[in-house]
Amino acid sequence: MKIDFVSRYKIFVTISLVIILVGLAITIFQGLNLGIDFKGGTVIYVNIGKPYSPDDIRSILSSQGIQATVVQVGEDKQDALIRMRYMENQSEIQKKLIEALKEKYNLSDERFSVDTVGPTIGRDLTRNAILATVISWVFILIYVAIRFEFRSGVAAIVALVHDVLIMVAAAAILRTQINSPFVAAVLTIIGYSINDTIVIFDRVRENQKKYGRSLSWAEIVNKSINESMTRTINTSLTTFLTVTALYVFGVESIKEFSLPILVGIISGTYSTIFIAGPLWVEWNERSERRRVAAAK
């Protein structure tokens, strides 16, 4: 079965735009669920060493007027991960909380691990995350432009920007935290997704040499995507199943990394098949129409 991807290009772009706009609307009205990596705060890891109820810890937090999240983690769910947003008198509040937990569960200092991120470090992390993403796009653009052509490079970058926007939109819709693991997942997907896009453009180049002007740009891209689609889907599906296993059986920190990766794999496969190639065709055909119109 041969699918005409190029003629349905606007439908595929519309689907992506709807998801991105829903995520944008949620971001405007509710904001993103930024982790303490970006907003500053403290993560307290407690090895309680016996079964406990997270509601008991939430009661302690509530009694002290602390806004924080509690997640049951570790082997047999006997550890607790407490995330507190940055507050004034952070050290004093943190000390009181630890003392209350020691008294409640009869714990020693060795049972606690505390990581604190200041607001300044959070702003630095935000800037560095954006910088790392943009720099990766620039180097990929240069690489693809040299290996293929400039328009292929731009089409590949548009597909990667699409992937990042879908990941952020999904995080906004699902209210998952945007933190360091999320940034790592975004950079991983940028590197992963470009591989499939390069495979498509490689096949486009081969078919251009093989068929020359006997086929249009749209026919060349449709043929190339159809020829590469099985390989693209199989590769993505294998990776998707592996990461799904990590998400299902992994600890909390692994879940925070693997969930955006799963979204990114779906988005990357979608943009590789439905966005990058058709966009390249659209650009070439518009340039050709302008050239013909100018020549008249």
PDB file of N, CA, C and O in Angstrom, residues 32-106:
ATOM      1  N   LEU A  32       3.166  26.137  33.778  1.00  0.00           N
ATOM      2  CA  LEU A  32       3.780  24.810  33.723  1.00  0.00           C
ATOM      3  C   LEU A  32       4.079  24.327  35.136  1.00  0.00           C
ATOM      4  O   LEU A  32       4.307  25.135  36.046  1.00  0.00           O
ATOM      5  N   ASN A  33       4.084  23.017  35.299  1.00  0.00           N
ATOM      6  CA  ASN A  33       4.408  22.437  36.598  1.00  0.00           C
ATOM      7  C   ASN A  33       5.933  22.323  36.722  1.00  0.00           C
ATOM      8  O   ASN A  33       6.508  21.260  36.542  1.00  0.00           O
ATOM      9  N   LEU A  34       6.564  23.465  37.037  1.00  0.00           N
ATOM     10  CA  LEU A  34       8.024  23.493  37.092  1.00  0.00           C
ATOM     11  C   LEU A  34       8.517  22.846  38.379  1.00  0.00           C
ATOM     12  O   LEU A  34       7.973  23.107  39.465  1.00  0.00           O
ATOM     13  N   GLY A  35       9.524  22.001  38.268  1.00  0.00           N
ATOM     14  CA  GLY A  35      10.130  21.366  39.432  1.00  0.00           C
ATOM     15  C   GLY A  35      11.043  22.327  40.158  1.00  0.00           C
ATOM     16  O   GLY A  35      11.296  23.449  39.708  1.00  0.00           O
ATOM     17  N   ILE A  36      11.560  21.870  41.290  1.00  0.00           N
ATOM     18  CA  ILE A  36      12.428  22.752  42.080  1.00  0.00           C
ATOM     19  C   ILE A  36      13.741  23.041  41.371  1.00  0.00           C
ATOM     20  O   ILE A  36      14.423  23.990  41.709  1.00  0.00           O
ATOM     21  N   ASP A  37      14.082  22.209  40.366  1.00  0.00           N
ATOM     22  CA  ASP A  37      15.295  22.469  39.594  1.00  0.00           C
ATOM     23  C   ASP A  37      15.223  23.851  38.962  1.00  0.00           C
ATOM     24  O   ASP A  37      16.243  24.528  38.784  1.00  0.00           O
ATOM     25  N   PHE A  38      13.994  24.262  38.580  1.00  0.00           N
ATOM     26  CA  PHE A  38      13.819  25.546  37.897  1.00  0.00           C
ATOM     27  C   PHE A  38      13.350  26.653  38.840  1.00  0.00           C
ATOM     28  O   PHE A  38      13.676  27.811  38.636  1.00  0.00           O
ATOM     29  N   LYS A  39      12.565  26.309  39.854  1.00  0.00           N
ATOM     30  CA  LYS A  39      12.021  27.342  40.737  1.00  0.00           C
ATOM     31  C   LYS A  39      12.781  27.466  42.041  1.00  0.00           C
ATOM     32  O   LYS A  39      12.552  28.388  42.819  1.00  0.00           O
ATOM     33  N   GLY A  40      13.668  26.523  42.309  1.00  0.00           N
ATOM     34  CA  GLY A  40      14.392  26.527  43.573  1.00  0.00           C
ATOM     35  C   GLY A  40      13.588  25.802  44.648  1.00  0.00           C
ATOM     36  O   GLY A  40      12.361  25.807  44.638  1.00  0.00           O
ATOM     37  N   GLY A  41      14.285  25.177  45.575  1.00  0.00           N
ATOM     38  CA  GLY A  41      13.612  24.458  46.650  1.00  0.00           C
ATOM     39  C   GLY A  41      14.494  23.341  47.182  1.00  0.00           C
ATOM     40  O   GLY A  41      15.707  23.341  46.968  1.00  0.00           O
ATOM     41  N   THR A  42      13.846  22.378  47.849  1.00  0.00           N
ATOM     42  CA  THR A  42      14.604  21.308  48.502  1.00  0.00           C
ATOM     43  C   THR A  42      13.963  19.961  48.227  1.00  0.00           C
ATOM     44  O   THR A  42      12.735  19.850  48.202  1.00  0.00           O
ATOM     45  N   VAL A  43      14.800  18.966  48.000  1.00  0.00           N
ATOM     46  CA  VAL A  43      14.337  17.578  47.910  1.00  0.00           C
ATOM     47  C   VAL A  43      14.902  16.825  49.102  1.00  0.00           C
ATOM     48  O   VAL A  43      16.118  16.799  49.305  1.00  0.00           O
ATOM     49  N   ILE A  44      14.021  16.254  49.898  1.00  0.00           N
ATOM     50  CA  ILE A  44      14.450  15.463  51.065  1.00  0.00           C
ATOM     51  C   ILE A  44      14.113  14.002  50.789  1.00  0.00           C
ATOM     52  O   ILE A  44      12.941  13.665  50.553  1.00  0.00           O
ATOM     53  N   TYR A  45      15.141  13.164  50.796  1.00  0.00           N
ATOM     54  CA  TYR A  45      14.950  11.718  50.609  1.00  0.00           C
ATOM     55  C   TYR A  45      15.076  11.066  51.987  1.00  0.00           C
ATOM     56  O   TYR A  45      16.096  11.229  52.663  1.00  0.00           O
ATOM     57  N   VAL A  46      14.044  10.350  52.397  1.00  0.00           N
ATOM     58  CA  VAL A  46      14.032   9.728  53.726  1.00  0.00           C
ATOM     59  C   VAL A  46      13.890   8.223  53.591  1.00  0.00           C
ATOM     60  O   VAL A  46      12.946   7.748  52.952  1.00  0.00           O
ATOM     61  N   ASN A  47      14.828   7.505  54.171  1.00  0.00           N
ATOM     62  CA  ASN A  47      14.725   6.042  54.252  1.00  0.00           C
ATOM     63  C   ASN A  47      14.051   5.710  55.585  1.00  0.00           C
ATOM     64  O   ASN A  47      14.701   5.654  56.620  1.00  0.00           O
ATOM     65  N   ILE A  48      12.746   5.493  55.542  1.00  0.00           N
ATOM     66  CA  ILE A  48      12.007   5.238  56.783  1.00  0.00           C
ATOM     67  C   ILE A  48      12.249   3.817  57.275  1.00  0.00           C
ATOM     68  O   ILE A  48      12.274   3.546  58.469  1.00  0.00           O
ATOM     69  N   GLY A  49      12.453   2.899  56.348  1.00  0.00           N
ATOM     70  CA  GLY A  49      12.852   1.542  56.736  1.00  0.00           C
ATOM     71  C   GLY A  49      11.719   0.655  57.196  1.00  0.00           C
ATOM     72  O   GLY A  49      11.967  -0.444  57.717  1.00  0.00           O
ATOM     73  N   LYS A  50      10.485   1.097  57.046  1.00  0.00           N
ATOM     74  CA  LYS A  50       9.325   0.272  57.421  1.00  0.00           C
ATOM     75  C   LYS A  50       8.111   0.830  56.683  1.00  0.00           C
ATOM     76  O   LYS A  50       8.137   1.990  56.215  1.00  0.00           O
ATOM     77  N   PRO A  51       7.038   0.064  56.566  1.00  0.00           N
ATOM     78  CA  PRO A  51       5.847   0.582  55.866  1.00  0.00           C
ATOM     79  C   PRO A  51       5.313   1.831  56.564  1.00  0.00           C
ATOM     80  O   PRO A  51       5.356   1.944  57.793  1.00  0.00           O
ATOM     81  N   TYR A  52       4.831   2.768  55.763  1.00  0.00           N
ATOM     82  CA  TYR A  52       4.291   4.014  56.319  1.00  0.00           C
ATOM     83  C   TYR A  52       3.207   4.549  55.377  1.00  0.00           C
ATOM     84  O   TYR A  52       3.101   4.107  54.226  1.00  0.00           O
ATOM     85  N   SER A  53       2.464   5.503  55.876  1.00  0.00           N
ATOM     86  CA  SER A  53       1.444   6.144  55.034  1.00  0.00           C
ATOM     87  C   SER A  53       1.920   7.541  54.641  1.00  0.00           C
ATOM     88  O   SER A  53       2.258   8.350  55.534  1.00  0.00           O
ATOM     89  N   PRO A  54       1.948   7.873  53.341  1.00  0.00           N
ATOM     90  CA  PRO A  54       2.342   9.222  52.930  1.00  0.00           C
ATOM     91  C   PRO A  54       1.438  10.295  53.545  1.00  0.00           C
ATOM     92  O   PRO A  54       1.874  11.433  53.752  1.00  0.00           O
ATOM     93  N   ASP A  55       0.192   9.916  53.887  1.00  0.00           N
ATOM     94  CA  ASP A  55      -0.716  10.893  54.491  1.00  0.00           C
ATOM     95  C   ASP A  55      -0.199  11.369  55.851  1.00  0.00           C
ATOM     96  O   ASP A  55      -0.459  12.514  56.258  1.00  0.00           O
ATOM     97  N   ASP A  56       0.533  10.489  56.576  1.00  0.00           N
ATOM     98  CA  ASP A  56       1.094  10.907  57.871  1.00  0.00           C
ATOM     99  C   ASP A  56       2.130  12.014  57.659  1.00  0.00           C
ATOM    100  O   ASP A  56       2.190  12.973  58.433  1.00  0.00           O
ATOM    101  N   ILE A  57       2.955  11.861  56.611  1.00  0.00           N
ATOM    102  CA  ILE A  57       3.958  12.902  56.323  1.00  0.00           C
ATOM    103  C   ILE A  57       3.264  14.173  55.844  1.00  0.00           C
ATOM    104  O   ILE A  57       3.657  15.287  56.222  1.00  0.00           O
ATOM    105  N   ARG A  58       2.202  13.998  55.057  1.00  0.00           N
ATOM    106  CA  ARG A  58       1.458  15.188  54.588  1.00  0.00           C
ATOM    107  C   ARG A  58       0.832  15.928  55.772  1.00  0.00           C
ATOM    108  O   ARG A  58       0.751  17.160  55.771  1.00  0.00           O
ATOM    109  N   SER A  59       0.414  15.190  56.797  1.00  0.00           N
ATOM    110  CA  SER A  59      -0.143  15.834  57.983  1.00  0.00           C
ATOM    111  C   SER A  59       0.923  16.661  58.701  1.00  0.00           C
ATOM    112  O   SER A  59       0.647  17.776  59.175  1.00  0.00           O
ATOM    113  N   ILE A  60       2.149  16.121  58.767  1.00  0.00           N
ATOM    114  CA  ILE A  60       3.250  16.867  59.388  1.00  0.00           C
ATOM    115  C   ILE A  60       3.532  18.138  58.598  1.00  0.00           C
ATOM    116  O   ILE A  60       3.697  19.224  59.167  1.00  0.00           O
ATOM    117  N   LEU A  61       3.557  17.997  57.261  1.00  0.00           N
ATOM    118  CA  LEU A  61       3.807  19.169  56.404  1.00  0.00           C
ATOM    119  C   LEU A  61       2.708  20.210  56.592  1.00  0.00           C
ATOM    120  O   LEU A  61       2.978  21.406  56.722  1.00  0.00           O
ATOM    121  N   SER A  62       1.470  19.738  56.642  1.00  0.00           N
ATOM    122  CA  SER A  62       0.328  20.651  56.787  1.00  0.00           C
ATOM    123  C   SER A  62       0.372  21.369  58.128  1.00  0.00           C
ATOM    124  O   SER A  62       0.101  22.568  58.216  1.00  0.00           O
ATOM    125  N   SER A  63       0.734  20.631  59.188  1.00  0.00           N
ATOM    126  CA  SER A  63       0.774  21.238  60.527  1.00  0.00           C
ATOM    127  C   SER A  63       1.848  22.319  60.627  1.00  0.00           C
ATOM    128  O   SER A  63       1.755  23.224  61.446  1.00  0.00           O
ATOM    129  N   GLN A  64       2.884  22.216  59.771  1.00  0.00           N
ATOM    130  CA  GLN A  64       3.955  23.212  59.783  1.00  0.00           C
ATOM    131  C   GLN A  64       3.775  24.263  58.684  1.00  0.00           C
ATOM    132  O   GLN A  64       4.657  25.101  58.465  1.00  0.00           O
ATOM    133  N   GLY A  65       2.650  24.163  57.946  1.00  0.00           N
ATOM    134  CA  GLY A  65       2.370  25.162  56.907  1.00  0.00           C
ATOM    135  C   GLY A  65       3.306  25.066  55.711  1.00  0.00           C
ATOM    136  O   GLY A  65       3.592  26.060  55.055  1.00  0.00           O
ATOM    137  N   ILE A  66       3.784  23.843  55.422  1.00  0.00           N
ATOM    138  CA  ILE A  66       4.728  23.640  54.319  1.00  0.00           C
ATOM    139  C   ILE A  66       3.979  23.084  53.108  1.00  0.00           C
ATOM    140  O   ILE A  66       3.247  22.086  53.232  1.00  0.00           O
ATOM    141  N   GLN A  67       4.143  23.721  51.968  1.00  0.00           N
ATOM    142  CA  GLN A  67       3.580  23.202  50.723  1.00  0.00           C
ATOM    143  C   GLN A  67       4.625  22.323  50.055  1.00  0.00           C
ATOM    144  O   GLN A  67       5.686  22.811  49.658  1.00  0.00           O
ATOM    145  N   ALA A  68       4.343  21.048  49.963  1.00  0.00           N
ATOM    146  CA  ALA A  68       5.316  20.101  49.398  1.00  0.00           C
ATOM    147  C   ALA A  68       4.569  18.889  48.874  1.00  0.00           C
ATOM    148  O   ALA A  68       3.410  18.653  49.210  1.00  0.00           O
ATOM    149  N   THR A  69       5.261  18.137  48.022  1.00  0.00           N
ATOM    150  CA  THR A  69       4.699  16.884  47.518  1.00  0.00           C
ATOM    151  C   THR A  69       5.441  15.718  48.150  1.00  0.00           C
ATOM    152  O   THR A  69       6.643  15.806  48.426  1.00  0.00           O
ATOM    153  N   VAL A  70       4.722  14.640  48.397  1.00  0.00           N
ATOM    154  CA  VAL A  70       5.314  13.437  48.993  1.00  0.00           C
ATOM    155  C   VAL A  70       5.075  12.271  48.047  1.00  0.00           C
ATOM    156  O   VAL A  70       3.941  12.029  47.625  1.00  0.00           O
ATOM    157  N   VAL A  71       6.152  11.570  47.716  1.00  0.00           N
ATOM    158  CA  VAL A  71       6.040  10.403  46.837  1.00  0.00           C
ATOM    159  C   VAL A  71       6.665   9.208  47.543  1.00  0.00           C
ATOM    160  O   VAL A  71       7.776   9.312  48.076  1.00  0.00           O
ATOM    161  N   GLN A  72       5.940   8.099  47.536  1.00  0.00           N
ATOM    162  CA  GLN A  72       6.456   6.863  48.132  1.00  0.00           C
ATOM    163  C   GLN A  72       7.377   6.196  47.120  1.00  0.00           C
ATOM    164  O   GLN A  72       6.956   5.891  46.006  1.00  0.00           O
ATOM    165  N   VAL A  73       8.632   5.971  47.464  1.00  0.00           N
ATOM    166  CA  VAL A  73       9.601   5.408  46.528  1.00  0.00           C
ATOM    167  C   VAL A  73      10.402   4.317  47.220  1.00  0.00           C
ATOM    168  O   VAL A  73      10.211   4.031  48.403  1.00  0.00           O
ATOM    169  N   GLY A  74      11.356   3.747  46.466  1.00  0.00           N
ATOM    170  CA  GLY A  74      12.279   2.774  47.029  1.00  0.00           C
ATOM    171  C   GLY A  74      11.720   1.368  47.068  1.00  0.00           C
ATOM    172  O   GLY A  74      10.558   1.115  46.744  1.00  0.00           O
ATOM    173  N   GLU A  75      12.602   0.448  47.481  1.00  0.00           N
ATOM    174  CA  GLU A  75      12.211  -0.957  47.563  1.00  0.00           C
ATOM    175  C   GLU A  75      11.134  -1.130  48.625  1.00  0.00           C
ATOM    176  O   GLU A  75      11.242  -0.597  49.731  1.00  0.00           O
ATOM    177  N   ASP A  76      10.086  -1.845  48.306  1.00  0.00           N
ATOM    178  CA  ASP A  76       8.955  -2.084  49.211  1.00  0.00           C
ATOM    179  C   ASP A  76       8.266  -0.799  49.644  1.00  0.00           C
ATOM    180  O   ASP A  76       7.544  -0.782  50.659  1.00  0.00           O
ATOM    181  N   LYS A  77       8.505   0.287  48.890  1.00  0.00           N
ATOM    182  CA  LYS A  77       7.836   1.571  49.169  1.00  0.00           C
ATOM    183  C   LYS A  77       8.081   2.032  50.607  1.00  0.00           C
ATOM    184  O   LYS A  77       7.173   2.525  51.288  1.00  0.00           O
ATOM    185  N   GLN A  78       9.314   1.867  51.109  1.00  0.00           N
ATOM    186  CA  GLN A  78       9.620   2.254  52.488  1.00  0.00           C
ATOM    187  C   GLN A  78      10.418   3.550  52.564  1.00  0.00           C
ATOM    188  O   GLN A  78      10.895   3.932  53.632  1.00  0.00           O
ATOM    189  N   ASP A  79      10.603   4.209  51.419  1.00  0.00           N
ATOM    190  CA  ASP A  79      11.308   5.494  51.384  1.00  0.00           C
ATOM    191  C   ASP A  79      10.334   6.583  50.959  1.00  0.00           C
ATOM    192  O   ASP A  79       9.317   6.308  50.318  1.00  0.00           O
ATOM    193  N   ALA A  80      10.676   7.821  51.295  1.00  0.00           N
ATOM    194  CA  ALA A  80       9.807   8.954  50.928  1.00  0.00           C
ATOM    195  C   ALA A  80      10.642  10.031  50.244  1.00  0.00           C
ATOM    196  O   ALA A  80      11.776  10.300  50.647  1.00  0.00           O
ATOM    197  N   LEU A  81      10.056  10.624  49.201  1.00  0.00           N
ATOM    198  CA  LEU A  81      10.690  11.741  48.477  1.00  0.00           C
ATOM    199  C   LEU A  81       9.807  12.969  48.692  1.00  0.00           C
ATOM    200  O   LEU A  81       8.656  12.990  48.259  1.00  0.00           O
ATOM    201  N   ILE A  82      10.357  13.964  49.371  1.00  0.00           N
ATOM    202  CA  ILE A  82       9.591  15.173  49.695  1.00  0.00           C
ATOM    203  C   ILE A  82      10.174  16.340  48.912  1.00  0.00           C
ATOM    204  O   ILE A  82      11.363  16.647  49.032  1.00  0.00           O
ATOM    205  N   ARG A  83       9.339  16.979  48.088  1.00  0.00           N
ATOM    206  CA  ARG A  83       9.795  18.125  47.290  1.00  0.00           C
ATOM    207  C   ARG A  83       9.146  19.391  47.824  1.00  0.00           C
ATOM    208  O   ARG A  83       7.925  19.516  47.846  1.00  0.00           O
ATOM    209  N   MET A  84       9.983  20.334  48.254  1.00  0.00           N
ATOM    210  CA  MET A  84       9.490  21.604  48.799  1.00  0.00           C
ATOM    211  C   MET A  84       9.932  22.740  47.902  1.00  0.00           C
ATOM    212  O   MET A  84      11.106  22.825  47.526  1.00  0.00           O
ATOM    213  N   ARG A  85       8.984  23.612  47.524  1.00  0.00           N
ATOM    214  CA  ARG A  85       9.346  24.821  46.787  1.00  0.00           C
ATOM    215  C   ARG A  85      10.141  25.755  47.687  1.00  0.00           C
ATOM    216  O   ARG A  85      10.001  25.722  48.903  1.00  0.00           O
ATOM    217  N   TYR A  86      10.947  26.642  47.076  1.00  0.00           N
ATOM    218  CA  TYR A  86      11.782  27.559  47.853  1.00  0.00           C
ATOM    219  C   TYR A  86      10.910  28.517  48.660  1.00  0.00           C
ATOM    220  O   TYR A  86       9.943  29.081  48.150  1.00  0.00           O
ATOM    221  N   MET A  87      11.250  28.663  49.950  1.00  0.00           N
ATOM    222  CA  MET A  87      10.523  29.589  50.825  1.00  0.00           C
ATOM    223  C   MET A  87      11.535  30.398  51.621  1.00  0.00           C
ATOM    224  O   MET A  87      12.716  30.025  51.729  1.00  0.00           O
ATOM    225  N   GLU A  88      11.072  31.514  52.167  1.00  0.00           N
ATOM    226  CA  GLU A  88      11.944  32.264  53.073  1.00  0.00           C
ATOM    227  C   GLU A  88      12.202  31.393  54.297  1.00  0.00           C
ATOM    228  O   GLU A  88      11.369  30.599  54.700  1.00  0.00           O
ATOM    229  N   ASN A  89      13.345  31.575  54.929  1.00  0.00           N
ATOM    230  CA  ASN A  89      13.753  30.739  56.075  1.00  0.00           C
ATOM    231  C   ASN A  89      13.766  29.253  55.702  1.00  0.00           C
ATOM    232  O   ASN A  89      13.347  28.399  56.490  1.00  0.00           O
ATOM    233  N   GLN A  90      14.228  28.969  54.490  1.00  0.00           N
ATOM    234  CA  GLN A  90      14.213  27.594  53.991  1.00  0.00           C
ATOM    235  C   GLN A  90      14.949  26.632  54.923  1.00  0.00           C
ATOM    236  O   GLN A  90      14.449  25.555  55.239  1.00  0.00           O
ATOM    237  N   SER A  91      16.122  27.045  55.403  1.00  0.00           N
ATOM    238  CA  SER A  91      16.935  26.153  56.246  1.00  0.00           C
ATOM    239  C   SER A  91      16.216  25.825  57.542  1.00  0.00           C
ATOM    240  O   SER A  91      16.205  24.670  58.001  1.00  0.00           O
ATOM    241  N   GLU A  92      15.588  26.850  58.142  1.00  0.00           N
ATOM    242  CA  GLU A  92      14.895  26.643  59.415  1.00  0.00           C
ATOM    243  C   GLU A  92      13.694  25.718  59.238  1.00  0.00           C
ATOM    244  O   GLU A  92      13.468  24.802  60.035  1.00  0.00           O
ATOM    245  N   ILE A  93      12.915  25.938  58.152  1.00  0.00           N
ATOM    246  CA  ILE A  93      11.738  25.106  57.881  1.00  0.00           C
ATOM    247  C   ILE A  93      12.155  23.658  57.637  1.00  0.00           C
ATOM    248  O   ILE A  93      11.561  22.711  58.156  1.00  0.00           O
ATOM    249  N   GLN A  94      13.218  23.513  56.881  1.00  0.00           N
ATOM    250  CA  GLN A  94      13.732  22.178  56.550  1.00  0.00           C
ATOM    251  C   GLN A  94      14.187  21.440  57.809  1.00  0.00           C
ATOM    252  O   GLN A  94      13.906  20.256  57.980  1.00  0.00           O
ATOM    253  N   LYS A  95      14.860  22.185  58.704  1.00  0.00           N
ATOM    254  CA  LYS A  95      15.356  21.578  59.945  1.00  0.00           C
ATOM    255  C   LYS A  95      14.197  21.109  60.821  1.00  0.00           C
ATOM    256  O   LYS A  95      14.221  20.001  61.376  1.00  0.00           O
ATOM    257  N   LYS A  96      13.146  21.938  60.931  1.00  0.00           N
ATOM    258  CA  LYS A  96      11.979  21.563  61.740  1.00  0.00           C
ATOM    259  C   LYS A  96      11.295  20.331  61.177  1.00  0.00           C
ATOM    260  O   LYS A  96      10.855  19.450  61.925  1.00  0.00           O
ATOM    261  N   LEU A  97      11.195  20.263  59.857  1.00  0.00           N
ATOM    262  CA  LEU A  97      10.550  19.117  59.227  1.00  0.00           C
ATOM    263  C   LEU A  97      11.315  17.831  59.504  1.00  0.00           C
ATOM    264  O   LEU A  97      10.734  16.795  59.845  1.00  0.00           O
ATOM    265  N   ILE A  98      12.632  17.907  59.351  1.00  0.00           N
ATOM    266  CA  ILE A  98      13.456  16.713  59.589  1.00  0.00           C
ATOM    267  C   ILE A  98      13.332  16.260  61.043  1.00  0.00           C
ATOM    268  O   ILE A  98      13.239  15.059  61.338  1.00  0.00           O
ATOM    269  N   GLU A  99      13.328  17.214  61.977  1.00  0.00           N
ATOM    270  CA  GLU A  99      13.186  16.861  63.395  1.00  0.00           C
ATOM    271  C   GLU A  99      11.839  16.180  63.645  1.00  0.00           C
ATOM    272  O   GLU A  99      11.749  15.211  64.395  1.00  0.00           O
ATOM    273  N   ALA A 100      10.782  16.693  62.983  1.00  0.00           N
ATOM    274  CA  ALA A 100       9.449  16.096  63.155  1.00  0.00           C
ATOM    275  C   ALA A 100       9.412  14.671  62.600  1.00  0.00           C
ATOM    276  O   ALA A 100       8.805  13.773  63.197  1.00  0.00           O
ATOM    277  N   LEU A 101      10.084  14.451  61.457  1.00  0.00           N
ATOM    278  CA  LEU A 101      10.125  13.110  60.860  1.00  0.00           C
ATOM    279  C   LEU A 101      10.952  12.151  61.728  1.00  0.00           C
ATOM    280  O   LEU A 101      10.601  10.975  61.882  1.00  0.00           O
ATOM    281  N   LYS A 102      12.024  12.667  62.312  1.00  0.00           N
ATOM    282  CA  LYS A 102      12.851  11.833  63.208  1.00  0.00           C
ATOM    283  C   LYS A 102      12.018  11.365  64.393  1.00  0.00           C
ATOM    284  O   LYS A 102      12.067  10.192  64.792  1.00  0.00           O
ATOM    285  N   GLU A 103      11.269  12.305  64.958  1.00  0.00           N
ATOM    286  CA  GLU A 103      10.459  11.976  66.126  1.00  0.00           C
ATOM    287  C   GLU A 103       9.340  11.004  65.765  1.00  0.00           C
ATOM    288  O   GLU A 103       9.063  10.060  66.497  1.00  0.00           O
ATOM    289  N   LYS A 104       8.718  11.228  64.611  1.00  0.00           N
ATOM    290  CA  LYS A 104       7.588  10.391  64.196  1.00  0.00           C
ATOM    291  C   LYS A 104       8.006   8.940  63.938  1.00  0.00           C
ATOM    292  O   LYS A 104       7.330   7.994  64.331  1.00  0.00           O
ATOM    293  N   TYR A 105       9.149   8.781  63.247  1.00  0.00           N
ATOM    294  CA  TYR A 105       9.547   7.436  62.816  1.00  0.00           C
ATOM    295  C   TYR A 105      10.806   6.925  63.529  1.00  0.00           C
ATOM    296  O   TYR A 105      11.345   5.888  63.147  1.00  0.00           O
ATOM    297  N   ASN A 106      11.294   7.673  64.521  1.00  0.00           N
ATOM    298  CA  ASN A 106      12.483   7.275  65.290  1.00  0.00           C
ATOM    299  C   ASN A 106      13.684   7.046  64.361  1.00  0.00           C
ATOM    300  O   ASN A 106      14.275   5.959  64.309  1.00  0.00           O
TER     301      ASN A 106
END
